[in-house]
Coordinates of C-alpha atoms in Angstrom, one line a residue:
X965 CA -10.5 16.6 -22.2
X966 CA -10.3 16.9 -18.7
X967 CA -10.5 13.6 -16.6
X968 CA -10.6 13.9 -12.5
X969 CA -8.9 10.9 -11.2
X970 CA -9.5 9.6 -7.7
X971 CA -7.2 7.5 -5.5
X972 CA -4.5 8.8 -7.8
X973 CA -1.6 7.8 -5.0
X974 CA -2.7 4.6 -4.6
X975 CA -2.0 0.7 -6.1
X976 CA -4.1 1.5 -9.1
X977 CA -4.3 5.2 -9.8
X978 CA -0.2 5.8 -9.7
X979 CA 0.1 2.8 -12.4
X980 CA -3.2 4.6 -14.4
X981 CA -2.1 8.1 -14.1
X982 CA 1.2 8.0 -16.8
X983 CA -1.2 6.3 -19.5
X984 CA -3.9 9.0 -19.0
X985 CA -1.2 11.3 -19.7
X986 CA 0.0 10.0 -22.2
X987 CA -3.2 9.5 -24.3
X988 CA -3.4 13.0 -24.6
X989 CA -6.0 13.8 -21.5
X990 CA -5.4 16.5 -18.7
X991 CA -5.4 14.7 -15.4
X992 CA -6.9 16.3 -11.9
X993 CA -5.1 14.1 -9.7
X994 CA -7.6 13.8 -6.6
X995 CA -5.3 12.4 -3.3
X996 CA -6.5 13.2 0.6
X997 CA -2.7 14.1 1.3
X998 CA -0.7 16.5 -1.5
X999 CA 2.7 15.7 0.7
X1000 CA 2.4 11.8 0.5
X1001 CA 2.0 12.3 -3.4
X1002 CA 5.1 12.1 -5.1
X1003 CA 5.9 12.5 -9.3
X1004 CA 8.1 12.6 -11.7
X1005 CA 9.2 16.2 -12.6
X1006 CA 8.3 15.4 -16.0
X1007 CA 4.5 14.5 -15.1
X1008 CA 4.3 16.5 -12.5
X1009 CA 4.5 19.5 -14.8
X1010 CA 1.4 18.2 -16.8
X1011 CA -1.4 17.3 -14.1
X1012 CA -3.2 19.4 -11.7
X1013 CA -3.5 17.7 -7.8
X1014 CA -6.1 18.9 -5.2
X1015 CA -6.6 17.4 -1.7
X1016 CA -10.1 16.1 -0.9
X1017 CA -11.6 13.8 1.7
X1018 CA -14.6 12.1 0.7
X1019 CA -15.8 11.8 4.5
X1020 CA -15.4 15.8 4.5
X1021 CA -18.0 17.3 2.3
X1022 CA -17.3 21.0 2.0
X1023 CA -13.9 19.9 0.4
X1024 CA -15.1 18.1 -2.9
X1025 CA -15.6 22.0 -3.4
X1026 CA -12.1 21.5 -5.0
X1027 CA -13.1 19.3 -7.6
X1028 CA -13.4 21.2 -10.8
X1029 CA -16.9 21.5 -12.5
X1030 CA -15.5 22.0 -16.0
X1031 CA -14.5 17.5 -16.0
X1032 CA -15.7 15.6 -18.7
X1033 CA -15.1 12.0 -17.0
X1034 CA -13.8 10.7 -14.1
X1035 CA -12.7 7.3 -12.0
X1036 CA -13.6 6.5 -8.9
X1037 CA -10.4 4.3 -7.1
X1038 CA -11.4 4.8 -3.6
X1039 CA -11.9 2.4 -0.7
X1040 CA -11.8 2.0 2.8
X1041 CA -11.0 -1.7 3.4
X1042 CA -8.7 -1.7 6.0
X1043 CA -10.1 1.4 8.1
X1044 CA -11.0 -1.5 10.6
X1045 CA -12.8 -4.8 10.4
X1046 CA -16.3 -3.2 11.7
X1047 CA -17.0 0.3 10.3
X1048 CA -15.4 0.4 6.6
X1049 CA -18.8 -0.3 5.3
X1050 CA -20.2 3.1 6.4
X1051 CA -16.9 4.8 5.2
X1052 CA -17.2 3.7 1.6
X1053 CA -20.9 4.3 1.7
X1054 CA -20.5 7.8 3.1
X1055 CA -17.9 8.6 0.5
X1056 CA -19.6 7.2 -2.5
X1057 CA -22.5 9.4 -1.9
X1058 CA -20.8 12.7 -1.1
X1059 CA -18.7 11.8 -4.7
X1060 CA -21.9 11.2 -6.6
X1061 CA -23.3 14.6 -5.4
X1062 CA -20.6 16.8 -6.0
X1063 CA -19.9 15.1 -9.7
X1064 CA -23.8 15.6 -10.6
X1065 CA -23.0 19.5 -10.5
X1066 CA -20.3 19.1 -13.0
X1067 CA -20.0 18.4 -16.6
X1068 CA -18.9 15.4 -16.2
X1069 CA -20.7 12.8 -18.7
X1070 CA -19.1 9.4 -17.8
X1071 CA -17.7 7.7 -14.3
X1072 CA -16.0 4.7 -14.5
X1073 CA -15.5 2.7 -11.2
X1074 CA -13.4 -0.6 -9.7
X1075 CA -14.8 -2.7 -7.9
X1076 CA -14.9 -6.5 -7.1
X1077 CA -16.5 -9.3 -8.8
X1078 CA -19.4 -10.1 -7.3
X1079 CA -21.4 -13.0 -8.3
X1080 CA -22.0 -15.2 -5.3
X1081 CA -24.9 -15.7 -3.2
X1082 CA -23.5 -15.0 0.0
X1083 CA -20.7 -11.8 -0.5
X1084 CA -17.9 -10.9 2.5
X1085 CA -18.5 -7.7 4.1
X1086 CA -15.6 -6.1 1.7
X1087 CA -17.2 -7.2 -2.0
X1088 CA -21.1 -6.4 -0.4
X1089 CA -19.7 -3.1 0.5
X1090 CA -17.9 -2.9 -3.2
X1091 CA -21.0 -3.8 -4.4
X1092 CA -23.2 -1.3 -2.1
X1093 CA -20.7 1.7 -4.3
X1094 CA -21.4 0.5 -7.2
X1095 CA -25.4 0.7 -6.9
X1096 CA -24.5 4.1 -5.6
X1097 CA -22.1 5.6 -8.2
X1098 CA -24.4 3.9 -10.8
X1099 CA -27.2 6.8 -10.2
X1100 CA -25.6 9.6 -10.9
X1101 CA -26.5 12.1 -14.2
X1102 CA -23.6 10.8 -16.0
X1103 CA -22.7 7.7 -18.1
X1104 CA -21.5 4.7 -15.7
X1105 CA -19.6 1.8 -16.0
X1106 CA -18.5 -0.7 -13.7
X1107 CA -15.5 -2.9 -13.7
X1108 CA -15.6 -5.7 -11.7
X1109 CA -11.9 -7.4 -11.1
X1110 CA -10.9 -10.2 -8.8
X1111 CA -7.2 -10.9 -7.7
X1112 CA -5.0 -8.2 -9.4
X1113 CA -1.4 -9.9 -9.9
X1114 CA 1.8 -7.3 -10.6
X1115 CA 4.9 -5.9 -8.6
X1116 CA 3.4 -4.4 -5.4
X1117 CA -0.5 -5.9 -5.2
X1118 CA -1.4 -6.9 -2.0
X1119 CA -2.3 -10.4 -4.0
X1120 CA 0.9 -11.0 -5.0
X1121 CA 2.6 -9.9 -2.1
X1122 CA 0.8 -12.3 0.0
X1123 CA 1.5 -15.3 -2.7
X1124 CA 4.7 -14.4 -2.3
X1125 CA 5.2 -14.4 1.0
X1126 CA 3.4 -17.8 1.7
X1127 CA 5.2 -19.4 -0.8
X1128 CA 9.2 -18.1 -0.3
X1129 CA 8.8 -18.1 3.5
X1130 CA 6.6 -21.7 3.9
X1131 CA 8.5 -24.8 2.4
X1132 CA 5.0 -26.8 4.1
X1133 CA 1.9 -25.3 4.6
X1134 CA -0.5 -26.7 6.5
X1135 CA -3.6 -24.5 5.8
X1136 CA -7.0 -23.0 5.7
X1137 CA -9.8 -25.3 3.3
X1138 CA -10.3 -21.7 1.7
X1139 CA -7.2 -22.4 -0.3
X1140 CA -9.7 -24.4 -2.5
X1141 CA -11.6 -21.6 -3.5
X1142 CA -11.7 -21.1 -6.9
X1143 CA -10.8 -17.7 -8.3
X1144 CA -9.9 -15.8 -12.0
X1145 CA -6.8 -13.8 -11.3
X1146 CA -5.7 -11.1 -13.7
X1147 CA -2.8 -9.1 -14.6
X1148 CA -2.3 -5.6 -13.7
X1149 CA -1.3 -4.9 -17.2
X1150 CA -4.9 -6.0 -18.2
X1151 CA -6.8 -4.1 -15.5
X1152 CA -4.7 -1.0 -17.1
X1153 CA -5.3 -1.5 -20.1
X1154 CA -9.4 -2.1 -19.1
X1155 CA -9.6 1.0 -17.2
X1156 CA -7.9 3.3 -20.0
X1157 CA -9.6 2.2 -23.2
X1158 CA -13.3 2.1 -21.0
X1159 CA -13.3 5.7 -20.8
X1160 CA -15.8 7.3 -23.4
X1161 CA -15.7 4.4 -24.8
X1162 CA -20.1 4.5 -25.6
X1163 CA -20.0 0.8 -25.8
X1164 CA -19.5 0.5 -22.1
X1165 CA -21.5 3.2 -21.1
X1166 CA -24.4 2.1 -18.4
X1167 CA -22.8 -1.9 -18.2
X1168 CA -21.2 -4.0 -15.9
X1169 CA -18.1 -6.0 -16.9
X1170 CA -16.1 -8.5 -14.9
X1171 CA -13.0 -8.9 -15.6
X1172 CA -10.2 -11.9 -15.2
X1173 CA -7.6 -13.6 -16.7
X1174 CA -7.7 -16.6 -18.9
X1175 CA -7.5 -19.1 -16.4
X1176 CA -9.6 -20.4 -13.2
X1177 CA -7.7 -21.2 -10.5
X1178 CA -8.0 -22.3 -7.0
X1179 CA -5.5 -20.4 -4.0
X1180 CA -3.6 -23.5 -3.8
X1181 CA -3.2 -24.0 -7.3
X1182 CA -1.8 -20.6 -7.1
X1183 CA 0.4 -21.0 -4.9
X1184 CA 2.1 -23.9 -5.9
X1185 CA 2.2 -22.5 -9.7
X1186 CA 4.4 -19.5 -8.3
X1187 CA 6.3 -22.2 -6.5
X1188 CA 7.4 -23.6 -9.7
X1189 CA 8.0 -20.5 -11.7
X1190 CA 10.5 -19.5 -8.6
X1191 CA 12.0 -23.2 -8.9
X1192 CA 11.0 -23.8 -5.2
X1193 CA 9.5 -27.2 -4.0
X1194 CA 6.2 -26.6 -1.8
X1195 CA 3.8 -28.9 0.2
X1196 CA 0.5 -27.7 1.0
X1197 CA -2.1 -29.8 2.8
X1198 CA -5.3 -27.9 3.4
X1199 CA -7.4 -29.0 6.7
X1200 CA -11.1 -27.8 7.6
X1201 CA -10.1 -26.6 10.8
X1202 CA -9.2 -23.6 11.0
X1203 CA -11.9 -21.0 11.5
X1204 CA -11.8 -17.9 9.6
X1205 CA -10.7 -16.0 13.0
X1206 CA -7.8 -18.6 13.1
X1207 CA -7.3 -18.0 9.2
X1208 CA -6.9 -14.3 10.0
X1209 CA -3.9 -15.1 12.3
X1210 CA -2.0 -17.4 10.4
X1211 CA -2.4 -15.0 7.2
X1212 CA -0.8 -12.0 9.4
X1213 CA 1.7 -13.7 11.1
X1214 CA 3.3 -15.0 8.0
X1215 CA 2.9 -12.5 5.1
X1216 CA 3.2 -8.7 5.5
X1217 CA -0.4 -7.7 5.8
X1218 CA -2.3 -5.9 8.9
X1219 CA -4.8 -7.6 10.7
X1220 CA -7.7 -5.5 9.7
X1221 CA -6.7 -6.3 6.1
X1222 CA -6.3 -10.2 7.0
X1223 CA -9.8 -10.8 8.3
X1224 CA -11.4 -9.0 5.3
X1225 CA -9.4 -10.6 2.7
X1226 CA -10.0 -13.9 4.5
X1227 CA -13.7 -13.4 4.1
X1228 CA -13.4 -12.4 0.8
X1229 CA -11.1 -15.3 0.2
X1230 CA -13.7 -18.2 1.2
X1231 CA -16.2 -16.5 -1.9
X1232 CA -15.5 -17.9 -5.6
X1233 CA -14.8 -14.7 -7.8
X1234 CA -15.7 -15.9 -11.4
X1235 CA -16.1 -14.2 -14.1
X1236 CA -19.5 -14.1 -15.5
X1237 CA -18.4 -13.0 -19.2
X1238 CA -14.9 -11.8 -20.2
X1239 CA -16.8 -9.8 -23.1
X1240 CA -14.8 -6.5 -22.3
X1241 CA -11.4 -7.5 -23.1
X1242 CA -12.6 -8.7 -26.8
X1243 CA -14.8 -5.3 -26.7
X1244 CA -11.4 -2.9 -26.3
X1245 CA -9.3 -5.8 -28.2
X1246 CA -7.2 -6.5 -25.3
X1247 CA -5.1 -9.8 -25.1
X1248 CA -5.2 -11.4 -21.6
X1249 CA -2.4 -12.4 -19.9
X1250 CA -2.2 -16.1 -18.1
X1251 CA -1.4 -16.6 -14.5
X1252 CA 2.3 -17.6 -15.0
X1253 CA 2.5 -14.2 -17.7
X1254 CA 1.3 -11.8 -14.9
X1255 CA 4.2 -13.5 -12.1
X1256 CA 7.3 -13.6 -14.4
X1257 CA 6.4 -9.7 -15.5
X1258 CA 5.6 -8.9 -11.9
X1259 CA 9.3 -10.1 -11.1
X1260 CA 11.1 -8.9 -14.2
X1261 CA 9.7 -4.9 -12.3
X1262 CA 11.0 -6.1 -8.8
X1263 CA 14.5 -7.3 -10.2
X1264 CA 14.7 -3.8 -12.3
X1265 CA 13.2 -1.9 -8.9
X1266 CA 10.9 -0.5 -11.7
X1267 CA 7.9 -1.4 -9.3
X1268 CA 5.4 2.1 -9.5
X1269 CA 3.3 1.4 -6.8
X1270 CA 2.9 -1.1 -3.8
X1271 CA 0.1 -1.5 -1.2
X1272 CA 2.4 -1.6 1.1
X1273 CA 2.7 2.3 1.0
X1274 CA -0.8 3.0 1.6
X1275 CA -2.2 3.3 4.4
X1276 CA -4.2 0.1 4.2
X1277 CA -0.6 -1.7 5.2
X1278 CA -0.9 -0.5 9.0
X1279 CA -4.5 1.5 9.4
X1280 CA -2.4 4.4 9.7
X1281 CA -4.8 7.2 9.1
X1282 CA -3.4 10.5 9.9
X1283 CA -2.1 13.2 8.3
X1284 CA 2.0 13.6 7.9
X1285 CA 1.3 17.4 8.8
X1286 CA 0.4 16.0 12.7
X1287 CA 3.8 14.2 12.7
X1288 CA 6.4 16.4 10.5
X1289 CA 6.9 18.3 14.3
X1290 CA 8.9 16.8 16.2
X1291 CA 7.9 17.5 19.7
X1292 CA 10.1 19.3 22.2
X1293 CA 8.4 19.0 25.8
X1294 CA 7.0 16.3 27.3
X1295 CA 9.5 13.8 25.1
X1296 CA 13.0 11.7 25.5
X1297 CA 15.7 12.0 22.9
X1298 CA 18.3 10.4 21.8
X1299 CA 21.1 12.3 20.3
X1300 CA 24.1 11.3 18.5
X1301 CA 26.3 12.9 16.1
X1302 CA 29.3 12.3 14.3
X1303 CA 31.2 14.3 11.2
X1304 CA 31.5 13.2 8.2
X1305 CA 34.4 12.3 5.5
X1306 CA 31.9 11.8 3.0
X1307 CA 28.6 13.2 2.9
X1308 CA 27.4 11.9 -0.3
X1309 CA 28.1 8.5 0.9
X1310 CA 26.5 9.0 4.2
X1311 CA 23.2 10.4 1.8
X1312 CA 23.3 7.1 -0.1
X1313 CA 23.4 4.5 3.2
X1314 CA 21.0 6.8 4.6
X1315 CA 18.6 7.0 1.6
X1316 CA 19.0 2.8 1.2
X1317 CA 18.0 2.0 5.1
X1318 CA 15.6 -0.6 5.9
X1319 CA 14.2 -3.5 3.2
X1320 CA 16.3 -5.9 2.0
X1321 CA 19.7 -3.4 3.5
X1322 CA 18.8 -3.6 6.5
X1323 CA 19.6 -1.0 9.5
X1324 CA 23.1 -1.7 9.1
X1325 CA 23.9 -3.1 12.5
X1326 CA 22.4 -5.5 14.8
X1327 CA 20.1 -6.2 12.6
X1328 CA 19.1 -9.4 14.4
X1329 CA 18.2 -6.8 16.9
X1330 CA 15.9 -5.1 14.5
X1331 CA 14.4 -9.0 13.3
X1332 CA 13.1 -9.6 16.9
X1333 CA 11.8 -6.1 17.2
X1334 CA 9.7 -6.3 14.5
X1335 CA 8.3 -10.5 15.7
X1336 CA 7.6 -8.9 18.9
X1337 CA 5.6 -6.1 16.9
X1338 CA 3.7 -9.0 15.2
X1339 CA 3.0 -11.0 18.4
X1340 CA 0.6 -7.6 20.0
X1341 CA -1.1 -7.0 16.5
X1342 CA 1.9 -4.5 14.7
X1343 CA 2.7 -4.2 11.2
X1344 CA 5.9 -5.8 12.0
X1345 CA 9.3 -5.5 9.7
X1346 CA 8.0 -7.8 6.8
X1347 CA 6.6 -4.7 4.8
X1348 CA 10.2 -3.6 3.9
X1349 CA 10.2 -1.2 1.3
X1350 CA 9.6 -0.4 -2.4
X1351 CA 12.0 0.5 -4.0
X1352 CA 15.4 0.0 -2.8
X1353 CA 17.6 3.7 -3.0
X1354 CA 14.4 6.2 -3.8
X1355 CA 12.2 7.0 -0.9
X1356 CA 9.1 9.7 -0.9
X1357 CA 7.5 11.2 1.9
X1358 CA 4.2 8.9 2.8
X1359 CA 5.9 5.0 2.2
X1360 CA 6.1 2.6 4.1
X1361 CA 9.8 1.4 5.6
X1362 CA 9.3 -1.3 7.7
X1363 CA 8.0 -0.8 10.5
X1364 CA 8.3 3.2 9.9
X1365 CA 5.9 5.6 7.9
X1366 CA 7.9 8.1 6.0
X1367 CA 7.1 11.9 7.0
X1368 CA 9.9 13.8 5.1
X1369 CA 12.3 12.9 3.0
X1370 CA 14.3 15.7 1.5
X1371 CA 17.3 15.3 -0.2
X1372 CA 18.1 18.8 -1.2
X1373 CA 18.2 19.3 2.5
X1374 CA 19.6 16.0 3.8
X1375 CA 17.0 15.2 6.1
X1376 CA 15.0 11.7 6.5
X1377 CA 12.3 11.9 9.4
X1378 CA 10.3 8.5 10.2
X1379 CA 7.6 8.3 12.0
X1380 CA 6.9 4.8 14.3
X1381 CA 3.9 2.9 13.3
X1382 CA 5.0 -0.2 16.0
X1383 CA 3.1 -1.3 18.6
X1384 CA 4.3 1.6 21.7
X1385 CA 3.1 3.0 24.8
X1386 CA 3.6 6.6 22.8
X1387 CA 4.7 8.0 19.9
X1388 CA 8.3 8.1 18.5
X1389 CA 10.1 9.4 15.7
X1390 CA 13.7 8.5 13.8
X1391 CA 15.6 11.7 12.1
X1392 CA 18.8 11.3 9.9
X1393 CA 20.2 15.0 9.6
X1394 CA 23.3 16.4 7.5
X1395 CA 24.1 20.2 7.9
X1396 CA 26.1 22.8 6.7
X1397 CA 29.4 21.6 8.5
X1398 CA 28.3 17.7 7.1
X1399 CA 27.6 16.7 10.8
X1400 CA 25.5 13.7 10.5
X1401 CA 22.8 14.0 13.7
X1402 CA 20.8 10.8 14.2
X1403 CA 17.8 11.7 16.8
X1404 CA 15.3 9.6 18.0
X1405 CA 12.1 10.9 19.6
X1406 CA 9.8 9.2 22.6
X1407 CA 7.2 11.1 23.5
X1408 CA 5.4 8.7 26.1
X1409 CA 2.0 7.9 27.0
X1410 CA 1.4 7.4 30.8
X1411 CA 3.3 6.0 33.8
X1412 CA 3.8 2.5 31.2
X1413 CA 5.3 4.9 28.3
X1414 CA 8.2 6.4 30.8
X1415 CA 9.2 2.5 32.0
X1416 CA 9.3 1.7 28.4
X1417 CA 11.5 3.9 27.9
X1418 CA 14.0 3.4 30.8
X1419 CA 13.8 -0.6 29.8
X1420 CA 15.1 0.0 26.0
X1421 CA 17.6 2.6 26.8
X1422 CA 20.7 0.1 27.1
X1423 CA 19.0 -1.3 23.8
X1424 CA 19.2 2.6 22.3
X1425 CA 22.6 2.8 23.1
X1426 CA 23.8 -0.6 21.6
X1427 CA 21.9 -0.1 18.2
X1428 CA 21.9 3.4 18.1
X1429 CA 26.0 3.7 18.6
X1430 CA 26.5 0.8 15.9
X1431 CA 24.1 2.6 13.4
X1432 CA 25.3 5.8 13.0
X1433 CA 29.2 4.0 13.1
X1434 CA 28.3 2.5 10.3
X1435 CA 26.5 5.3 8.5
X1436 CA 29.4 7.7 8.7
X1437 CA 32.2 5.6 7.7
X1438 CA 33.5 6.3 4.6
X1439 CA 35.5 3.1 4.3

């Protein structure tokens, strides 16, 4: 059978796709960007991909009429605080049209629980989809999840970064809000076995784990699997606005992210029911379960998938294609070069840059960069990187966007998604005659963009000098 998946490079549809697979289904892999999705040879060879945007009717032409279900893993939360609403709306009904004209008999969506009175803008808009998706001429089912905990989520991330980097907290009441998180393993295993399953067709299911849990109880559990001691005191104080701030200063997220998961934050998600999981005969997994499994993938850099590589880490929303050019005219460059010893080694630093390595010198340098980033609303350094030696075209590394990265032809190209007066790229280069070249690109935007430059140049020269030093010794 023949199954179109949607969002297939993102948190969700990467960790979904292999199962599909491997239960025996043919898998239309449905991504805006075909050069940001990256596979293993092995299921790459047994899936077909097509690029569609949602907001661009005339190409969910591509979708095949011939599907017999499908999942619908698309949102637009971070898109910007004010008009993601009309994004997801937009997109939901050019979907629904186009899968009406197929043979497609069942649709199975995420989305967010949604039982209180009053809903943030981001589970009324989740909820707005749903009612949308749910009148179609096909079988639908809705699964509702709250906080999804496993290596990469945007949850966990967060938890994590509150709790390693904040010995004392003093924070927002909204830590009291009472939630049911629940394992990624579960959400798997909820989304795979719904499928033509007729027992869910034309329901509703929430879906958490087996224990309520305020943030703060969160927290503090994750505390003590890590074996660290943590004080929080919550105070009524803070407004969400304030909220918003403290949440992207500390932990990796955007701000457009921040103030929607803030929002969403001060709104109990409980479960109604948990009927589903005894439905598909699925064991839930408790809160301190989902953490040790979530680490036991980071410590074996086994992590599929992170948020942090979507574009929802930086509101980057344009294609790699506009950026895999490095301009010529109009643009200052920094050029250094320096011949290799030892290419392969060279490969390996360069392939390992940024994360927990580092840029391999003056990397206090890099640190302060990245707070200034912060302070005028960047994504800052704090994203890092997924995994630590394999890098794809489309992640996130620190405060860079990955454009190519092409082993065969020893070339790394970043593109800048800091706060700057222009646009900038970083290129790491081997050729024939194993010359490294390490080039970076300022293409500057107005009288402001040109002093920018002129003011970091002894900067360049310092850090620039000390990196490509490092990179080509073969000591």
């Amino acid at each position: 059978m023949k199954i179109l998946l949607t969002g297939a490079n993102g948190y969700i549809g990467k960790r979904l796709l292999p199962i599909l697979v491997r239960m025996g289904y043919t898998v239309v892999c449905c991504v805006r960007e075909r050069r940001r999705f990256q596979l293993e040879d092995e299921l790459l060879s047994q899936v077909e991909i097509i690029e569609v945007d949602f907001l661009k009717k005339e190409t969910l032409d591509r979708i095949p009429d011939d599907l017999d279900g499908a999942y619908y893993l698309v949102h637009s939360m971070a898109a910007g605080t004010e008009n993601f609403k009309d994004l997801e709306k937009q997109s939901a009904l050019n979907f629904r049209d186009r899968l009406n004209n197929t043979k497609a008999r069942h649709l199975v969506y995420l989305g967010g629980i949604t039982n209180a009175q009053e809903l943030s803008q981001h589970l009324a808009s989740r909820k707005t989809v749903e009612d949308i998706l749910a009148h179609g001429n096909y079988n639908f089912t809705a699964i509702r999840a709250g906080i999804i905990l496993g290596s990469g989520s945007a949850s966990f991330e967060i938890i994590r970064d509150l709790v390693e980097k904040l010995p004392f907290m003093i924070a927002p009441r909204w830590l009291n809000t009472p939630s049911q998180p629940i394992g990624i393993r579960n959400v798997i295993q909820v989304l795979s076995l719904s499928l033509f399953n007729e027992k869910t067709f034309n329901q509703d299911f929430d879906i958490g784990g087996p224990e309520i849990l305020t943030y703060k109880e969160m927290l503090l559990r994750f505390a003590r699997i890590r074996r660290l001691r943590r004080l929080i005191i919550t105070i009524p104080l803070m407004t969400p606005r304030l909220s918003s701030f403290w949440l992207y200063f500390v932990t990796s997220t955007s701000y457009p992210l921040a103030v929607n998961l803030v929002n969403s934050m001060r709104v109990p998600v409980i479960c109604r029911n948990n009927d589903i999981s005894k439905l598909l005969g699925i064991e839930l997994i408790d809160y301190d379960e989902a953490i040790r499994m979530a680490f036991e993938r980071i410590q074996q850099s086994e992590v599929v998938s992170s948020w942090i590589d979507s574009h929802v880490s930086s509101g980057f929303n344009g294609s790699l294609s506009n950026f895999i050019k490095v301009p010529e005219y109009g643009c200052y460059k920094d050029v250094k070069w320096r011949k290799l010893a030892d290419p392969d080694l060279a490969m390996l630093k360069i392939w390992s840059i940024g994360g927990v390595q580092g840029w391999y010198y003056a990397n206090w340098l890099w640190r302060i960069r990245g707070f200034l980033d912060k302070i005028v609303g960047g994504v800052g350094l704090r994203r890092g990187r997924t995994n630590p030696e394999k890098i794809n075209a489309g992640d996130a590394l620190d405060f860079w966007r990955v454009i190519l990265a092409d082993k065969e032809k020893r070339r790394l190209l970043l593109f800048a998604e800091m706060k700057l007066p222009g646009e900038a790229w970083l290129e790491f280069s081997i050729d024939n005659e194993n010359i490294l070249r390490q080039t970076a690109t300022f293409r500057p935007r107005g009288v402001f963009g040109r002093l920018y430059w002129y003011v970091i140049l002894p900067f360049h020269f310092f850090i620039f000098n000390g990196m490509i030093d490092h990179l080509s010794d073969s000591t």
